[in-house]
PDB file of C-alpha atoms in Angstrom:
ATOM      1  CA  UNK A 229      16.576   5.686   0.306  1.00 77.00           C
ATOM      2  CA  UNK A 230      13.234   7.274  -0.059  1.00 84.00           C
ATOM      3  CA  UNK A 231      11.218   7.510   3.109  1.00 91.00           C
ATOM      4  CA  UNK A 232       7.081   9.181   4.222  1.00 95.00           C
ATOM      5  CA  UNK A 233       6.539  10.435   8.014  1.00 96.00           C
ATOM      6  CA  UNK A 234       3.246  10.684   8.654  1.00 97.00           C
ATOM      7  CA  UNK A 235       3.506  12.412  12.156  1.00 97.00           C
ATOM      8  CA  UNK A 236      -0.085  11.937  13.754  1.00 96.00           C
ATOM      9  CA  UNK A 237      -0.998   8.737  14.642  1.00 96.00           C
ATOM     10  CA  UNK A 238      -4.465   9.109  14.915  1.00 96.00           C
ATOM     11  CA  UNK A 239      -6.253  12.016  14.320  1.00 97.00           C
ATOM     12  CA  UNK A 240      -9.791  12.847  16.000  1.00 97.00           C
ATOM     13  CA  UNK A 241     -12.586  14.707  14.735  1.00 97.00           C
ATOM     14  CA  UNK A 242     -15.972  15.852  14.704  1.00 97.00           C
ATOM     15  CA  UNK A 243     -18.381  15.125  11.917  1.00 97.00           C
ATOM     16  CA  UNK A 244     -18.785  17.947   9.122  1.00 97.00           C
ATOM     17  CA  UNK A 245     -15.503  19.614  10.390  1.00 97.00           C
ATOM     18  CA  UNK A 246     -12.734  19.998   8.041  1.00 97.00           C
ATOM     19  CA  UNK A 247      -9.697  17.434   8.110  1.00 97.00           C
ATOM     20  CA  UNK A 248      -5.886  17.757   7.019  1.00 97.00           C
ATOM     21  CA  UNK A 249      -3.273  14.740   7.440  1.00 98.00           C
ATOM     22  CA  UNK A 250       0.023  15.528   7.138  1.00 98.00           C
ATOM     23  CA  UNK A 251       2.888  13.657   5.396  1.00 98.00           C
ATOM     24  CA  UNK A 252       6.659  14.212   4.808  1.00 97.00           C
ATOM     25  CA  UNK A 253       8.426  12.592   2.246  1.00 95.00           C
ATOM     26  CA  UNK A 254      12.224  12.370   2.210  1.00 91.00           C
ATOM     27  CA  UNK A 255      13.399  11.311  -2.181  1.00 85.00           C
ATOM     28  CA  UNK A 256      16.178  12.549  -4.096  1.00 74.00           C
ATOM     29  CA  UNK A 257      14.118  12.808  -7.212  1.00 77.00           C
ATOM     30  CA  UNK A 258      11.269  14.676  -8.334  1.00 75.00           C
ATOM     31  CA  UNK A 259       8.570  12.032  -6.308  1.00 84.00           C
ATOM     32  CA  UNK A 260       5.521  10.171  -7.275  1.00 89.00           C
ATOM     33  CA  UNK A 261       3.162  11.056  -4.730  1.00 93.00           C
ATOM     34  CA  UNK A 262       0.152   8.457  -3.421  1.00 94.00           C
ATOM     35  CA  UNK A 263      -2.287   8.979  -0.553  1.00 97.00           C
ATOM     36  CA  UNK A 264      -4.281   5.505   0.250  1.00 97.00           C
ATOM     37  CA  UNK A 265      -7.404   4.429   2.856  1.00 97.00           C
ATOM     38  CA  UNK A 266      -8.202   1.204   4.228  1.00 95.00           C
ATOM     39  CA  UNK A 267     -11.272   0.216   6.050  1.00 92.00           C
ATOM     40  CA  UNK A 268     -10.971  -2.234   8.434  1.00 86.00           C
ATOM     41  CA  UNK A 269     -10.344  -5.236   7.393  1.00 80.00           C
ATOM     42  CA  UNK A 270      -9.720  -4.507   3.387  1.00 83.00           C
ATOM     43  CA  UNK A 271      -7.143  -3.494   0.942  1.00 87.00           C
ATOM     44  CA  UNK A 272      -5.765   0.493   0.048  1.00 93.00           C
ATOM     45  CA  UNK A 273      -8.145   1.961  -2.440  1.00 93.00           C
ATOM     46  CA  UNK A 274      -6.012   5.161  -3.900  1.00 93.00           C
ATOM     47  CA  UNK A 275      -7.283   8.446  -3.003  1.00 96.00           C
ATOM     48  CA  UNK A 276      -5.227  10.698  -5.412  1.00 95.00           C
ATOM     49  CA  UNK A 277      -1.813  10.538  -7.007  1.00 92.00           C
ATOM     50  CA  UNK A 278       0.381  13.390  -7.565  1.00 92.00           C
ATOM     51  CA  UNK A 279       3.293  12.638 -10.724  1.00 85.00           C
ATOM     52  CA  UNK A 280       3.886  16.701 -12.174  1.00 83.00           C
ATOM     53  CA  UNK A 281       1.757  19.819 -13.160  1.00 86.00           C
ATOM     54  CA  UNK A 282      -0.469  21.259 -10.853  1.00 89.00           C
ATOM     55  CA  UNK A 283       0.441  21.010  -7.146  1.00 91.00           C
ATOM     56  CA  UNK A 284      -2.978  20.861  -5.506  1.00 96.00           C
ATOM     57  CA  UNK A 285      -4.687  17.268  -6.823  1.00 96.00           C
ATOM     58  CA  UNK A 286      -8.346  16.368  -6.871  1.00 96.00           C
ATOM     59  CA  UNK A 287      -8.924  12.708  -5.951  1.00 96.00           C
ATOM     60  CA  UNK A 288     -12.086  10.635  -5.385  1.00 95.00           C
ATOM     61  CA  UNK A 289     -14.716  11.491  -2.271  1.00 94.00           C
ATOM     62  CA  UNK A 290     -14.146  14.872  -1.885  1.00 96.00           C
ATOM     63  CA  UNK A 291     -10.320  14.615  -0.669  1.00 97.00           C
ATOM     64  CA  UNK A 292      -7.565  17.103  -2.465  1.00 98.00           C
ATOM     65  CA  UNK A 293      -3.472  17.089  -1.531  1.00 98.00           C
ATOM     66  CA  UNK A 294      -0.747  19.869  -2.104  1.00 96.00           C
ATOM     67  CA  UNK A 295       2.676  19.302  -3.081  1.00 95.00           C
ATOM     68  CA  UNK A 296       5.076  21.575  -1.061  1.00 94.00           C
ATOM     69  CA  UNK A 297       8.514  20.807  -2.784  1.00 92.00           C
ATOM     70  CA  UNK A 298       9.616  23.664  -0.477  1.00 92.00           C
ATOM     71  CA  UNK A 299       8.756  21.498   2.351  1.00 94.00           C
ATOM     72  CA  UNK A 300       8.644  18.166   1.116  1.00 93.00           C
ATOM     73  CA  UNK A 301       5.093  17.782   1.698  1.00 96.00           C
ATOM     74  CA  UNK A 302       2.008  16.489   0.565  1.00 97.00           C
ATOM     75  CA  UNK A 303      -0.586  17.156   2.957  1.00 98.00           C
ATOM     76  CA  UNK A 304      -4.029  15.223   2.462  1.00 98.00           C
ATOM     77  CA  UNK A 305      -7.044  17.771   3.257  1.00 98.00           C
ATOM     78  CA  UNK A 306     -11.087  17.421   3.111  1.00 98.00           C
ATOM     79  CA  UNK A 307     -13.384  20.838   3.886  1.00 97.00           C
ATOM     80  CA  UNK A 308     -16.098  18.659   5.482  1.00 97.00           C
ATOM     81  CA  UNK A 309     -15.416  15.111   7.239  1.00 97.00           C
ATOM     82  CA  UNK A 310     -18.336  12.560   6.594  1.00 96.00           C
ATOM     83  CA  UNK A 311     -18.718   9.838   9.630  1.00 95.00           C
ATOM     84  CA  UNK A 312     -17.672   6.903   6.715  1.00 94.00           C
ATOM     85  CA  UNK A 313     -14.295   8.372   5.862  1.00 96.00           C
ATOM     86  CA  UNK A 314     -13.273   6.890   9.216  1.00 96.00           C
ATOM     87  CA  UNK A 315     -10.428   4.900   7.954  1.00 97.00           C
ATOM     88  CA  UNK A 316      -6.525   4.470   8.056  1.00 97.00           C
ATOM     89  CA  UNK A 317      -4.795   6.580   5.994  1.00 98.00           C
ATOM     90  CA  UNK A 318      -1.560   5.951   4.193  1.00 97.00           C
ATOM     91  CA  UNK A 319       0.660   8.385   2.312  1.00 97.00           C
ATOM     92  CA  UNK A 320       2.695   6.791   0.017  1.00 95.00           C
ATOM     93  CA  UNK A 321       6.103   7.768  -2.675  1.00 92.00           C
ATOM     94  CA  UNK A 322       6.878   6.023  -5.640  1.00 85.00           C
ATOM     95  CA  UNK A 323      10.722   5.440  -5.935  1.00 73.00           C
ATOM     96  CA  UNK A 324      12.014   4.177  -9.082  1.00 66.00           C
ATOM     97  CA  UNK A 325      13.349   0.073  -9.656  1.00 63.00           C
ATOM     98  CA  UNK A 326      14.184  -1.337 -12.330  1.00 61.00           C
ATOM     99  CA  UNK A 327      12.072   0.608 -14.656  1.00 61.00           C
ATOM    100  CA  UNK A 328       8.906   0.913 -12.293  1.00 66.00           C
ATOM    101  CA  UNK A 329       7.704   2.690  -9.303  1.00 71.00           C
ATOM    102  CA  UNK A 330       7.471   0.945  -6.046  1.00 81.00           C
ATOM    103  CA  UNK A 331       5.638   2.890  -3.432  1.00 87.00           C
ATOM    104  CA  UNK A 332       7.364   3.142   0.164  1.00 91.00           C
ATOM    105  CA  UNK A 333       4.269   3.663   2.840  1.00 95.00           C
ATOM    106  CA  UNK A 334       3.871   5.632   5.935  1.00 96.00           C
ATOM    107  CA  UNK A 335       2.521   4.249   9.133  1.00 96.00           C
ATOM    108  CA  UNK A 336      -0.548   5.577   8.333  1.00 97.00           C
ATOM    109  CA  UNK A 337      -2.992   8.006  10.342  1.00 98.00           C
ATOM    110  CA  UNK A 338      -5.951   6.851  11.961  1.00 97.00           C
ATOM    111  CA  UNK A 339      -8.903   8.823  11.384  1.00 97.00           C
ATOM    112  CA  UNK A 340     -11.506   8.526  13.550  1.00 97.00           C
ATOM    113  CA  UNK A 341     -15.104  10.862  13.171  1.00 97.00           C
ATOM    114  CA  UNK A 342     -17.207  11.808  15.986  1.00 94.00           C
ATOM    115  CA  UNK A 343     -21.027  12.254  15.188  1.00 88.00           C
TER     116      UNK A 343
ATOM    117  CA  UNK B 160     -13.894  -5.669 -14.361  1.00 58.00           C
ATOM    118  CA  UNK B 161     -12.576  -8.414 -12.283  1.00 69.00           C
ATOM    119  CA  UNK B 162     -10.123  -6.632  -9.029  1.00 90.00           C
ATOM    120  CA  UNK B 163      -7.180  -8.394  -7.649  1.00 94.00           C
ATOM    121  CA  UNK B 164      -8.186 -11.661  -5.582  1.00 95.00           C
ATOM    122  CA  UNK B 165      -6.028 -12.766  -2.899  1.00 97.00           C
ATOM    123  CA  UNK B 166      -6.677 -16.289  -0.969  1.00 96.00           C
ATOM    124  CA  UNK B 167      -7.004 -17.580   1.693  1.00 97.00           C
ATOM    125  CA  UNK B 168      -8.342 -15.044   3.236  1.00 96.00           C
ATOM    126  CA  UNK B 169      -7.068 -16.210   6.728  1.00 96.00           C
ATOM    127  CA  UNK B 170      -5.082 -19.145   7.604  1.00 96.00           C
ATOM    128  CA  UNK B 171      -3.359 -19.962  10.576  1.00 98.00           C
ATOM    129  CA  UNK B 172       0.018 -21.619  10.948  1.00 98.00           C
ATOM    130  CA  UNK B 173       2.744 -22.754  13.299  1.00 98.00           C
ATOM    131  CA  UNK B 174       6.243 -21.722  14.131  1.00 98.00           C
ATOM    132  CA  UNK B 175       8.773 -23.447  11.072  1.00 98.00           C
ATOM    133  CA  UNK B 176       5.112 -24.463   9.595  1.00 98.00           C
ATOM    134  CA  UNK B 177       5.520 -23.187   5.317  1.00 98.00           C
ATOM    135  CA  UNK B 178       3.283 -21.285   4.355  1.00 98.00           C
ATOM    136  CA  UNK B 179       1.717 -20.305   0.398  1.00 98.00           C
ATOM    137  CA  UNK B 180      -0.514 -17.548  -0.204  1.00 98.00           C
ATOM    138  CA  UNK B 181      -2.337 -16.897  -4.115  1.00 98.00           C
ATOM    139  CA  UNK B 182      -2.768 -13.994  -6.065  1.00 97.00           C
ATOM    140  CA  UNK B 183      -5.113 -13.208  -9.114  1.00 95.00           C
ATOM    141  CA  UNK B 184      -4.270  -9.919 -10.624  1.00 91.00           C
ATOM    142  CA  UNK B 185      -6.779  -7.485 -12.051  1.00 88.00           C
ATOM    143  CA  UNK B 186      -6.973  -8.088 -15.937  1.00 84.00           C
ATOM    144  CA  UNK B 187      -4.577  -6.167 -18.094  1.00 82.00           C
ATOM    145  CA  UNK B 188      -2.534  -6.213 -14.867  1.00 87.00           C
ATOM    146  CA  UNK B 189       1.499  -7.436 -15.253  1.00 87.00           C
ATOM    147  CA  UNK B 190       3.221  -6.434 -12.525  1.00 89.00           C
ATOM    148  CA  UNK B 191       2.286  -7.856  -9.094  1.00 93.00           C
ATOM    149  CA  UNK B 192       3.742  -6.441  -5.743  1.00 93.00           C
ATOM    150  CA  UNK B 193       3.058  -8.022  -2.255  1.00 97.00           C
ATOM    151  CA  UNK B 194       3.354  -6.045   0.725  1.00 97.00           C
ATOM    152  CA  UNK B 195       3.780  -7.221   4.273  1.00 97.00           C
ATOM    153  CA  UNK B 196       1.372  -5.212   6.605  1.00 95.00           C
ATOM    154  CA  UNK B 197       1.776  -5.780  10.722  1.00 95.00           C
ATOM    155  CA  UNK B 198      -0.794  -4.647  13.265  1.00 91.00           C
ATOM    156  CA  UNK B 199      -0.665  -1.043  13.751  1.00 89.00           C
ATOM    157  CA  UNK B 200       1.668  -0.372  10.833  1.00 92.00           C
ATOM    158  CA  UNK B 201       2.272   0.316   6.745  1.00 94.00           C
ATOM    159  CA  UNK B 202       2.651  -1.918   4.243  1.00 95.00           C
ATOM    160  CA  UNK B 203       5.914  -3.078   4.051  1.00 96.00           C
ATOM    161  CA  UNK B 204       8.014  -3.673   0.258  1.00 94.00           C
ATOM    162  CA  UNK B 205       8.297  -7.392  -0.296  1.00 97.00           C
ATOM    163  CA  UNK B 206       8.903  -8.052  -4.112  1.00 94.00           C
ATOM    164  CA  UNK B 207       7.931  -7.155  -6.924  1.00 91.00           C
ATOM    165  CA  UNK B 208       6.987  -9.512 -10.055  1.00 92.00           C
ATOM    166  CA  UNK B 209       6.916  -8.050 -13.675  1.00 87.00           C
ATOM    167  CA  UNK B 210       6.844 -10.444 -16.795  1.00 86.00           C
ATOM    168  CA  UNK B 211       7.618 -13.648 -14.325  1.00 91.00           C
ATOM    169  CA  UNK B 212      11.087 -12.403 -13.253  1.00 91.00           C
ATOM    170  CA  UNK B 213      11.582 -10.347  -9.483  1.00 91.00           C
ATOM    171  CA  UNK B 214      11.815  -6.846 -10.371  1.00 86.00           C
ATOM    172  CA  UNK B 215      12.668  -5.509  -7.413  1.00 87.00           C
ATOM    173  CA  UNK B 216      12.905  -7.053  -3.436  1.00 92.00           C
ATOM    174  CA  UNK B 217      12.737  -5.013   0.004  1.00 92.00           C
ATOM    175  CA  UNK B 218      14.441  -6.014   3.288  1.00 93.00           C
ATOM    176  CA  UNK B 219      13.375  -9.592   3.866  1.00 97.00           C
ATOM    177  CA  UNK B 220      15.392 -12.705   4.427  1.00 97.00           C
ATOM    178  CA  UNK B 221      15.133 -15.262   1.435  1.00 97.00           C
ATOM    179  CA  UNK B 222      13.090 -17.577   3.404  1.00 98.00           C
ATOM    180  CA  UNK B 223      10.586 -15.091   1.670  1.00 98.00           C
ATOM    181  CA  UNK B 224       9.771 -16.471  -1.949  1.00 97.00           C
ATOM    182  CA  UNK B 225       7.692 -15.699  -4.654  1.00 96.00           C
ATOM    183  CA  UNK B 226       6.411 -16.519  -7.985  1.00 96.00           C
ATOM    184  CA  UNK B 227       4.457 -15.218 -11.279  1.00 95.00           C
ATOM    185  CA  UNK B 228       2.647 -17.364 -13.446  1.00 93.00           C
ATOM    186  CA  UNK B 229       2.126 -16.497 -17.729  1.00 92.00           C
ATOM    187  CA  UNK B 230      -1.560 -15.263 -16.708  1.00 89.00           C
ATOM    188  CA  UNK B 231       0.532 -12.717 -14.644  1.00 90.00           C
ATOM    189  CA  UNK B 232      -1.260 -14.398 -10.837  1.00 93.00           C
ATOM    190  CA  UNK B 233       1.377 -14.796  -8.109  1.00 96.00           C
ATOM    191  CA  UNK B 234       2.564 -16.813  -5.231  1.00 97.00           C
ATOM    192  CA  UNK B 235       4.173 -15.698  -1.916  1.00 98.00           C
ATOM    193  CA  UNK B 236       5.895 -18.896  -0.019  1.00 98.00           C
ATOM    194  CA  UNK B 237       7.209 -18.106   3.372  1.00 98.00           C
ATOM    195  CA  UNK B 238       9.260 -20.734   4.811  1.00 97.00           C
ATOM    196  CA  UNK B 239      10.136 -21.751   8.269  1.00 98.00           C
ATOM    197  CA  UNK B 240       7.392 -18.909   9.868  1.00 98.00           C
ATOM    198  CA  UNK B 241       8.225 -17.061  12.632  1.00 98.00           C
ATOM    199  CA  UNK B 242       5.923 -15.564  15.364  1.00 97.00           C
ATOM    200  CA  UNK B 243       6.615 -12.285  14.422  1.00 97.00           C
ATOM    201  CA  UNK B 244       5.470 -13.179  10.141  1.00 98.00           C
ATOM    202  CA  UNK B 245       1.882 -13.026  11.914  1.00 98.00           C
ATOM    203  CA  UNK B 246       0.362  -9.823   9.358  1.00 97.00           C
ATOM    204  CA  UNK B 247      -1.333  -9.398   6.638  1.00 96.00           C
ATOM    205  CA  UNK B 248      -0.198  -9.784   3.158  1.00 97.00           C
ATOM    206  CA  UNK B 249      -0.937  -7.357   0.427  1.00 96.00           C
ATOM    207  CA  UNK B 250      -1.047  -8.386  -2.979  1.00 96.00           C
ATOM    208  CA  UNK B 251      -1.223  -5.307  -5.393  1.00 94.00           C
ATOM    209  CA  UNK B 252      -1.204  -5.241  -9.260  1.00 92.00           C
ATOM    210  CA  UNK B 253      -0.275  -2.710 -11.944  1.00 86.00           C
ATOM    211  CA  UNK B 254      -1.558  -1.777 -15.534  1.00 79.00           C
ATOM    212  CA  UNK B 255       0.293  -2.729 -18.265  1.00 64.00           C
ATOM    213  CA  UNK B 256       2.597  -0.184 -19.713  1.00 60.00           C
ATOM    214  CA  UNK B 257       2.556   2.245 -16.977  1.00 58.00           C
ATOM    215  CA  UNK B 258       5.456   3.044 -14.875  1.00 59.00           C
ATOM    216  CA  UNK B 259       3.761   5.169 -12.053  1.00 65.00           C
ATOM    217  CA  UNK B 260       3.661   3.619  -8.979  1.00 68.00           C
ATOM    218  CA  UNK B 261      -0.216   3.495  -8.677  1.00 81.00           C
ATOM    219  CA  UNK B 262      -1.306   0.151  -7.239  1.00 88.00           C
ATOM    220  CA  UNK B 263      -4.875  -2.213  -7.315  1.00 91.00           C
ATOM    221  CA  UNK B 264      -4.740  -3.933  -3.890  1.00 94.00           C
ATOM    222  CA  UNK B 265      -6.290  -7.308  -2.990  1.00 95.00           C
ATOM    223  CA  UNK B 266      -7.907  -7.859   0.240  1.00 94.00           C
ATOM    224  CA  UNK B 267      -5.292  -9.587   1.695  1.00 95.00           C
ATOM    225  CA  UNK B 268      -4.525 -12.925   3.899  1.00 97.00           C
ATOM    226  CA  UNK B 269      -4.464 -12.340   7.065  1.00 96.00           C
ATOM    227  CA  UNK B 270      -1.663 -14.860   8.207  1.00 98.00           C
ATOM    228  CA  UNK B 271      -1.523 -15.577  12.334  1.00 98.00           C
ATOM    229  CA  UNK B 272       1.400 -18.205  13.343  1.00 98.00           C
ATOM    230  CA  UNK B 273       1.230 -19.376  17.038  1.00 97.00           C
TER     231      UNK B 273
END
C-alpha cells in the first residue's frame, strides 16, 4: 500500500527566507506526485503535480518540487517565503484504482511565517 | 467556471444522529472523491464515485455511504455518528477523461457530533 511521511510537523520561518518541506513517499510504481495548501478554514488548492519528464516541477506562487527516485522524495521548496503562504501543507501520491488515481495524503506541515 | 460546492457548510449532530452531506462538482467534472479530514491531520480516502458506480473505497465501516447523481453531484450519508466522525469532509472532483490523480476540492462541511 502506498504511503507519504511528511516528517516536520510544523515548520517556522522568517519572512523573505527560503523554505523546503520535506516528503517521503513509499509506492511500488513509478508515482504520481501532488503537493497541496489549505488556508484555514478552506479546501487543498494544488500547488504542482509531478507524473514523468523533468524531475524539478514549477507550480503556481513561486513554489518548485524535485523528484528523488533515489530517495523516494519529493521535497516542496520556495527561495523567498511571503507572510500569506502561511498555510498547511499536504504532499500527496496518486496510487492507481480501478482505472484512476486516488491520492493518499500526508499529515501535512504547518507553515507558519514570521514578519 | 463554476468550482466544486459542498453544503452545509457546518452542521452539528448527535451520537447515532444520520447524517447527509451534498456535493456539486466542478463542470466537466465525473469523478467525485470525498475525503475525511480530522483536526490536526490529512485527508483521509473515503470513496470514490465515477459514472454513478463506487470506484474505489478506503478503510471505513459501511455505515459510511455514498451516492452520484447523472449531473455527476454526490452524497455522503453517515449513519449512526460517532463522537470521533466529528471532521471535516472533503468533496473533490476530477476532469473528464483524465486518469491523474489531480483533484478540485470543495470547501468542505465541517461536521461536529456531541
Amino acid at each position: 500500500a502506498q504511503s507519504v511521511t511528511q516528517p516536520d510537523i510544523h515548520i517556522t520561518v522568517s519572512e523573505g527566507a527560503s523554505l523546503e518541506l520535506r516528503c517521503n513517499y513509499s509506492y511500488g510504481a513509478t508515482p504520481y506526485l501532488f503537493w497541496y495548501v489549505q488556508s484555514p478554514g478552506q479546501g487543498l488548492q494544488l500547488l504542482l503535480k509531478y507524473f514523468s519528464g523533468d524531475t524539478l516541477v514549477q507550480g503556481i506562487k513561486g513554489f518548485e518540487a524535485e523528484f528523488k527516485r533515489s530517495q523516494s522524495s519529493f521535497n516542496l521548496r520556495k527561495p523567498s517565503v511571503h507572510w500569506s503562504d502561511a498555510a498547511e501543507y499536504f504532499c500527496a501520491v496518486g496510487a492507481a484504482s480501478g482505472g484512476s488515481y486516488i491520492p493518499t495524503f500526508g499529515r501535512g506541515t504547518s507553515l507558519i511565517v514570521h514578519p | 467556471e463554476t468550482g466544486v460546492t459542498q453544503s452545509p457548510t457546518h452542521l452539528i449532530k448527535t451520537r447515532g444522529q444520520q447524517v447527509t452531506l451534498r456535493c456539486s462538482s466542478q463542470s466537466g467534472h465525473n469523478t467525485v472523491s470525498w475525503y475525511q479530514q480530522a483536526l490536526g491531520q490529512g485527508p483521509q480516502f473515503i470513496f470514490q464515485y465515477y459514472r454513478e458506480e463506487e470506484n474505489g473505497r478506503g478503510n471505513f465501516p459501511p455505515r459510511f455511504s455514498g451516492l452520484q447523481f447523472p449531473n455527476y453531484s454526490s452524497e455522503l450519508n453517515v449513519n449512526a455518528l460517532e463522537l470521533d466522525d466529528s471532521a471535516l469532509y472533503l468533496c473533490a472532483s476530477s476532469p473528464v477523461g483524465e486518469n491523474t490523480g489531480e483533484l478540485f476540492f470543495g470547501e468542505g462541511s465541517r461536521l461536529t457530533v456531541l
